[in-house]
Tab-separated table of C-alpha atoms and ligand atoms in Angstrom:
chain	number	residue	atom	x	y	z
A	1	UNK	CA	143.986	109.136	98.461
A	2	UNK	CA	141.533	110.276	96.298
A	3	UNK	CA	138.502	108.572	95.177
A	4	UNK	CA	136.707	109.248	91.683
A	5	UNK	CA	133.143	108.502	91.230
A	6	UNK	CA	131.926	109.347	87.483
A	7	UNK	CA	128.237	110.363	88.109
A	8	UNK	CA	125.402	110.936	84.899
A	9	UNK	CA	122.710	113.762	85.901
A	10	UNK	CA	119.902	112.099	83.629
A	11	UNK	CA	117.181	115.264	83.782
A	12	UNK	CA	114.235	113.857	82.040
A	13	UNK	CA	112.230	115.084	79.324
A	14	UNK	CA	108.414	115.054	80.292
A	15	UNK	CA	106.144	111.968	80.903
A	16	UNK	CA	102.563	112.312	79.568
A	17	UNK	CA	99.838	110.977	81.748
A	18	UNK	CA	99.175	107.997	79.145
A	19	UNK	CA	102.647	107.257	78.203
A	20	UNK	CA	103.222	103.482	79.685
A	21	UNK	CA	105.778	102.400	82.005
A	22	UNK	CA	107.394	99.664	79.744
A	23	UNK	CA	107.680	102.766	77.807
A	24	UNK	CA	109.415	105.465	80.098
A	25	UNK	CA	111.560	102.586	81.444
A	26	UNK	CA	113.092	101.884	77.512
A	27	UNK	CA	113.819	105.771	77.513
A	28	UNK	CA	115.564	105.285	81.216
A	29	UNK	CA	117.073	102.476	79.550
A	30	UNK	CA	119.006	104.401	76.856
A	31	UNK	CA	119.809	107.257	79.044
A	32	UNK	CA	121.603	104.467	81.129
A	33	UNK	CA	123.481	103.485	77.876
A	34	UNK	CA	124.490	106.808	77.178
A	35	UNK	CA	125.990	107.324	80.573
A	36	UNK	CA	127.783	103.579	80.403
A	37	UNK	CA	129.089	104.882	77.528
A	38	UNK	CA	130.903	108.352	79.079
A	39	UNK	CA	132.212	105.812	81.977
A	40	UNK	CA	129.557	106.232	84.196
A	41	UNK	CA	129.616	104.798	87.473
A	42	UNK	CA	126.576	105.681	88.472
A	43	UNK	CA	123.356	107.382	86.564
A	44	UNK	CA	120.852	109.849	88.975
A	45	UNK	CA	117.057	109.402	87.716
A	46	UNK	CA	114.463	112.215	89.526
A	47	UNK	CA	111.969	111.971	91.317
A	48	UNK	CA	108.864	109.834	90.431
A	49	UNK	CA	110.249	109.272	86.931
A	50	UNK	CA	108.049	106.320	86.159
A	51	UNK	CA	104.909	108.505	85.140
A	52	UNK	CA	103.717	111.927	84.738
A	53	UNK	CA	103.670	114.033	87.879
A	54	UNK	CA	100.408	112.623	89.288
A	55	UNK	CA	99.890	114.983	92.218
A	56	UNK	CA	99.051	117.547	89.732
A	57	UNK	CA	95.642	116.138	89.362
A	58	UNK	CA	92.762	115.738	91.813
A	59	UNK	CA	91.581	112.270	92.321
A	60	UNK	CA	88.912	110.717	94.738
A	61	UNK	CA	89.087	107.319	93.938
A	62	UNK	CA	91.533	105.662	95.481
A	63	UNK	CA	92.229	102.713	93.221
A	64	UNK	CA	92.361	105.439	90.242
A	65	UNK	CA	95.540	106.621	92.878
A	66	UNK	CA	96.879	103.678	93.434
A	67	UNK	CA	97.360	103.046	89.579
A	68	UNK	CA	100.548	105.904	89.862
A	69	UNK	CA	101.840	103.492	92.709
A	70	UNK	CA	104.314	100.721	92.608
A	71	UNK	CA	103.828	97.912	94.972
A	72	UNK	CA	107.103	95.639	94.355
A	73	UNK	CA	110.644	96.652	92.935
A	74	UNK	CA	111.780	95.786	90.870
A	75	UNK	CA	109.225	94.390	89.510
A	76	UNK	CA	107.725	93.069	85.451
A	77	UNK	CA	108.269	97.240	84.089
A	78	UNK	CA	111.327	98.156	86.206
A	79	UNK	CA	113.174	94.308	85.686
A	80	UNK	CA	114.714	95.558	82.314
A	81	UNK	CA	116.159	98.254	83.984
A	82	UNK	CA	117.509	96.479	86.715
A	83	UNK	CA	119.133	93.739	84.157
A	84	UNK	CA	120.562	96.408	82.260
A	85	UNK	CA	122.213	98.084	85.126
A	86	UNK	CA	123.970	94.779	85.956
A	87	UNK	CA	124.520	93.924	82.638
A	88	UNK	CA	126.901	97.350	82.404
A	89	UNK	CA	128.037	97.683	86.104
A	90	UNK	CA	126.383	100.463	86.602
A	91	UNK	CA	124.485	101.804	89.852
A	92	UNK	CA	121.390	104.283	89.623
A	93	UNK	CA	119.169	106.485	91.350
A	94	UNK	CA	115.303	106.252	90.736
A	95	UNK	CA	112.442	108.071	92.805
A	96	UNK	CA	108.643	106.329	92.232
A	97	UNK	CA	105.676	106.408	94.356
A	98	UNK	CA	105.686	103.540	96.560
A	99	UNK	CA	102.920	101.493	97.869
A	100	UNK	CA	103.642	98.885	100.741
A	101	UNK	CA	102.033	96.924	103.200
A	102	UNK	CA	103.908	97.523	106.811
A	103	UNK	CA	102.361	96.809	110.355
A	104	UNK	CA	98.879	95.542	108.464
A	105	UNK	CA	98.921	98.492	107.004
A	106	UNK	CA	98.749	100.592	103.525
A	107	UNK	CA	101.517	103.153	103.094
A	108	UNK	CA	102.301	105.426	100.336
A	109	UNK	CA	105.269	107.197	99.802
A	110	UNK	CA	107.064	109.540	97.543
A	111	UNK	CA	110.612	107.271	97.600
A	112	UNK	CA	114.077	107.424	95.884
A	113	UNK	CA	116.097	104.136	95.847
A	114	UNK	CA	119.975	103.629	95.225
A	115	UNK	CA	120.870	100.547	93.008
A	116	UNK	CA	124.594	99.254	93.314
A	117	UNK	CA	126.497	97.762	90.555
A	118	UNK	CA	125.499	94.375	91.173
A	119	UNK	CA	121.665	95.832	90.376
A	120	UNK	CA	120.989	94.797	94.298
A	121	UNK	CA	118.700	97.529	95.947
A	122	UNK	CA	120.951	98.780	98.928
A	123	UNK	CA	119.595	102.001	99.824
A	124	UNK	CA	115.683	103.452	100.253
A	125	UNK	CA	114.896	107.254	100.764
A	126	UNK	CA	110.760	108.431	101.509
A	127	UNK	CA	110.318	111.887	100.842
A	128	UNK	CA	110.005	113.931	104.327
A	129	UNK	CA	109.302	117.806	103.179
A	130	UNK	CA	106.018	117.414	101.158
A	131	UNK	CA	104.867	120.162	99.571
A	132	UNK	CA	101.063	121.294	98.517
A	133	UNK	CA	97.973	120.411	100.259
A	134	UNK	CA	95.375	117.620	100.654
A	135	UNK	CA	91.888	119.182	99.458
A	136	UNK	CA	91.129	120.615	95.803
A	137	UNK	CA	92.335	124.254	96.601
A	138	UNK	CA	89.846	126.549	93.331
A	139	UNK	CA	92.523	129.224	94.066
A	140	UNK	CA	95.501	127.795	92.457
A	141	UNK	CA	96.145	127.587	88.626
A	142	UNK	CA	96.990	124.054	88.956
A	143	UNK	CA	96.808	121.214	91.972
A	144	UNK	CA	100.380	119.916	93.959
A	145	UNK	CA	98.477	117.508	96.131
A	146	UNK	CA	101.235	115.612	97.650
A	147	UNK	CA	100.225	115.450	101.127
A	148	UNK	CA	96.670	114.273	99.690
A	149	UNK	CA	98.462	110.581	98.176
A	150	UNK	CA	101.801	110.535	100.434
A	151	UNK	CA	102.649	109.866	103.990
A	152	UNK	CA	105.501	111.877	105.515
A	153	UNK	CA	108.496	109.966	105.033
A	154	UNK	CA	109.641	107.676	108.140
A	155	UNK	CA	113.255	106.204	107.098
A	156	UNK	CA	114.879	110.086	108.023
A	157	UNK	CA	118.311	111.175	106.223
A	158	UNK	CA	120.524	108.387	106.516
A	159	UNK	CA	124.018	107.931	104.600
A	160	UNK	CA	125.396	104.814	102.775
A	161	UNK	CA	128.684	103.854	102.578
A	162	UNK	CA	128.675	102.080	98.752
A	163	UNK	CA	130.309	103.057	95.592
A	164	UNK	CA	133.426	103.919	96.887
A	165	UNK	CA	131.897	107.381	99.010
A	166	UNK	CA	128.842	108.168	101.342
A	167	UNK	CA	126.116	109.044	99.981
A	168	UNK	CA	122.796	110.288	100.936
A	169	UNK	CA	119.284	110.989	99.656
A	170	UNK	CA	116.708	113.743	99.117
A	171	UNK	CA	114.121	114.227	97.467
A	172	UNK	CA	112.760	118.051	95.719
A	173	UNK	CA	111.220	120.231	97.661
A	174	UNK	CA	113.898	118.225	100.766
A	175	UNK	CA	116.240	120.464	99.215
A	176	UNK	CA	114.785	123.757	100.219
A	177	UNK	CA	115.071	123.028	103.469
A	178	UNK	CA	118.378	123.403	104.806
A	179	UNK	CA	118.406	120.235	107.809
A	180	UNK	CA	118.099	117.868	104.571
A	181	UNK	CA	121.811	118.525	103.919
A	182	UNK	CA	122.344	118.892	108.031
A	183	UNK	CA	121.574	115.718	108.742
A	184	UNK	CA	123.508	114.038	106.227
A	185	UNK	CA	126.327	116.514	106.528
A	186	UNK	CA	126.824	115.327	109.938
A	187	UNK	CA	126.615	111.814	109.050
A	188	UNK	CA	130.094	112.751	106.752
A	189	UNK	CA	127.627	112.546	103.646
A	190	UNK	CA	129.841	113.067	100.404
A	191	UNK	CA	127.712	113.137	98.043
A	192	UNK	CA	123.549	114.135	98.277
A	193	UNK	CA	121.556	112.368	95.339
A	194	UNK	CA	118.476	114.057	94.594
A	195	UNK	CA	115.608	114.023	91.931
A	196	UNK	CA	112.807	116.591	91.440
A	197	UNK	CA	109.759	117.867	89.307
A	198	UNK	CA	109.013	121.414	89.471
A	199	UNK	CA	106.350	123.936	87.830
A	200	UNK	CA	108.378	126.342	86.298
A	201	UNK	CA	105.465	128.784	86.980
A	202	UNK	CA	104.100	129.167	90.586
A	203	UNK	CA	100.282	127.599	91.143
A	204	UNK	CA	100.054	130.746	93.604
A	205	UNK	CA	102.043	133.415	93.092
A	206	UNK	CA	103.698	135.300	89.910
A	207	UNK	CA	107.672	134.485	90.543
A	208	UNK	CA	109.367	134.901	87.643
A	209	UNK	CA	111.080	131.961	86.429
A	210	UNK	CA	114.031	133.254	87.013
A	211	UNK	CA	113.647	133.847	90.745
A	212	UNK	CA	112.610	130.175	90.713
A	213	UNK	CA	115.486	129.085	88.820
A	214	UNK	CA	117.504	131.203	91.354
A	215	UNK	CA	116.220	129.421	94.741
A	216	UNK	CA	115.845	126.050	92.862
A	217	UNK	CA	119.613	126.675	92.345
A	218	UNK	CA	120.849	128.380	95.895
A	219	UNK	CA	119.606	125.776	97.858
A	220	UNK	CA	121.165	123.468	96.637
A	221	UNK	CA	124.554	125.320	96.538
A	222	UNK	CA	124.365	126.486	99.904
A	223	UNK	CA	123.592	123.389	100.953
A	224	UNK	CA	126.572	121.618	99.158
A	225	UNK	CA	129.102	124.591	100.282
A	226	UNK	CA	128.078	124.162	103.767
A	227	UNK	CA	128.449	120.578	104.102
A	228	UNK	CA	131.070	120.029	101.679
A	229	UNK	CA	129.680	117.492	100.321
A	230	UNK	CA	128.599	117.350	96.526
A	231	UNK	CA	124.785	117.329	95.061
A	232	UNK	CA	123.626	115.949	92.062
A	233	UNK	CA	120.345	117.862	91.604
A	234	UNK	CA	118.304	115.940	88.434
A	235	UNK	CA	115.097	117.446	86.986
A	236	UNK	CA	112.281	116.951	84.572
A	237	UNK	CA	112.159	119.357	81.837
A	238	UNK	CA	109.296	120.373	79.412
A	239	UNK	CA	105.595	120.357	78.793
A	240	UNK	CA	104.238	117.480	81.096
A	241	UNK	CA	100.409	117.646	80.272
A	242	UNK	CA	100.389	120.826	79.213
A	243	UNK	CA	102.249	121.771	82.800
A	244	UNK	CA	105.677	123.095	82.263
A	245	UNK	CA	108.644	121.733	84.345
A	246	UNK	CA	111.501	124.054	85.042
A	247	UNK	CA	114.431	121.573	84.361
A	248	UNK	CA	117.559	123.098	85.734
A	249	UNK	CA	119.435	119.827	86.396
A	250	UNK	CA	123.134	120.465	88.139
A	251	UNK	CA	125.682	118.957	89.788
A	252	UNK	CA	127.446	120.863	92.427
A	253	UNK	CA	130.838	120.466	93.966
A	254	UNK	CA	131.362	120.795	97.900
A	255	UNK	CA	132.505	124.144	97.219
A	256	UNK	CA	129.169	125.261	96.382
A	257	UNK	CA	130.260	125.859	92.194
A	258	UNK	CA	128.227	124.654	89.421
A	259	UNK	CA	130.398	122.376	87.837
A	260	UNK	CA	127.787	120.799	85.048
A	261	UNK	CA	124.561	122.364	84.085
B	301	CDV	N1	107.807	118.068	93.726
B	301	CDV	C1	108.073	119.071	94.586
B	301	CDV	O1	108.421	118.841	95.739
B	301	CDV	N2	107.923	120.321	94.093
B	301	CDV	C2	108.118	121.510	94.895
B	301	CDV	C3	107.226	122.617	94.373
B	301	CDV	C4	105.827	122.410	94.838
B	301	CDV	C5	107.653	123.962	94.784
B	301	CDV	C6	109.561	121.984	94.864
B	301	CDV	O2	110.085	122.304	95.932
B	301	CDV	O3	110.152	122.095	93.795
């Protein structure tokens, strides 16, 4: 029998450091809208689409980090998105940097979380493959300081059985790697949700855009094709404080095609 799951890619349009949540999440809000409206079932957000990609900059003070971090969800910024999402029947995707108290202790994480229909949070994903470094590196033409404000990721690459499929997680530079898909392949994932921001010019080396373009989009082909299982890759796009994002967004069908772009 088969099963039909209508899926929107929502790639993003940049987020600039001052831009509020309340605002972003009104934008999130009519990109949900859009994809009620083409029968939607579910709507993919990227990763850490609350705010501007913070790990570009170098910070010391810790509270001045911990302003980029959520510590409930949903919670007084996220809420409307949450109501809307049960208002329409609709489930979503949304990656945020996540600050929690576990153990006594402070974690942060760079997390993705599936919404069902009913707007209940059933799924959480932490981000595993961080990329960058933790110190101000002079040698780059720009920061990714990821492992300086995230843990590694301790909730692995489970699947979910919800919506009508299994689905799974990832989050961007995840998708490089190909165990990400691996894991979930052998799981029976069916479908991999993942989010990402990246430069669409190297901080280190002088790749062309289009041989980043080309791994951002082999990855994540190979990795559908070999676990026949589909991926809905969703970027940011544009001039993020004056930082360019490559965009790219795709979804992929288990036989490794491009089906939207
Ligand atoms: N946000 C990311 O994980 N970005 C990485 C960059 C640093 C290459 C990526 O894999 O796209």
């Amino acid at each position: 029998m088969s099963r039909i799951i209508t899926v929107g890619a929502a790639q993003l349009g940049p987020i600039q450091r001052n831009d509020s949540r309340a605002d972003v999440v009104e934008r999130l809000c009519e990109l949900m809208q859009k994809a009620h409206a083409r029968s939607c079932d579910l709507v993919v957000f990227p990763e850490l689409a609350l705010t501007t990609f913070f790990p570009r900059w170098y910070m010391e003070d810790q509270d001045e980090v911990d302003t980029w971090f959520e510590r409930t969800m949903p919670n007084n910024e996220t809420q409307p998105l949450f109501n809307l999402a049960t208002k329409l029947g609709i489930g979503f995707h949304l990656g945020y940097a996540e600050l929690t108290q576990e153990d006594n202790e402070t974690h942060r994480y760079n997390t993705a979380i599936l919404v069902d229909k009913t707007g209940e949070i059933i799924a959480k994903y932490r981000k595993v493959h961080l990329p960058g470094h933790s110190e101000y590196d002079s040698n780059l033409s720009y920061q990714h300081l990821e492992k300086r404000y995230f843990e590694v990721g301790n909730l692995g690459f489970p699947v979910h059985r919800t919506m009508g499929g299994i689905l799974g997680m990832c989050i961007c530079n995840d998708r490089r790697w190909p165990e990400t898909y691996r894991v979930m392949g052998l799981q029976g994932v069916e479908m991999v949700l993942l989010g990402y921001n990246t430069p669409a010019i190297g901080a280190r080396t002088a790749e062309s855009p289009h041989l980043r373009m080309f791994h951002n989009h082999i990855t994540m082909q190979s990795g559908a094709y070999q676990n026949s299982t589909w991926v809905i890759g969703v970027a940011k796009a544009g001039n993020e404080d004056d930082h360019v994002l490559m965009g790219g967004s795709v979804i992929i069908a288990p036989t490794g095609e491009i089906v939207a772009q």
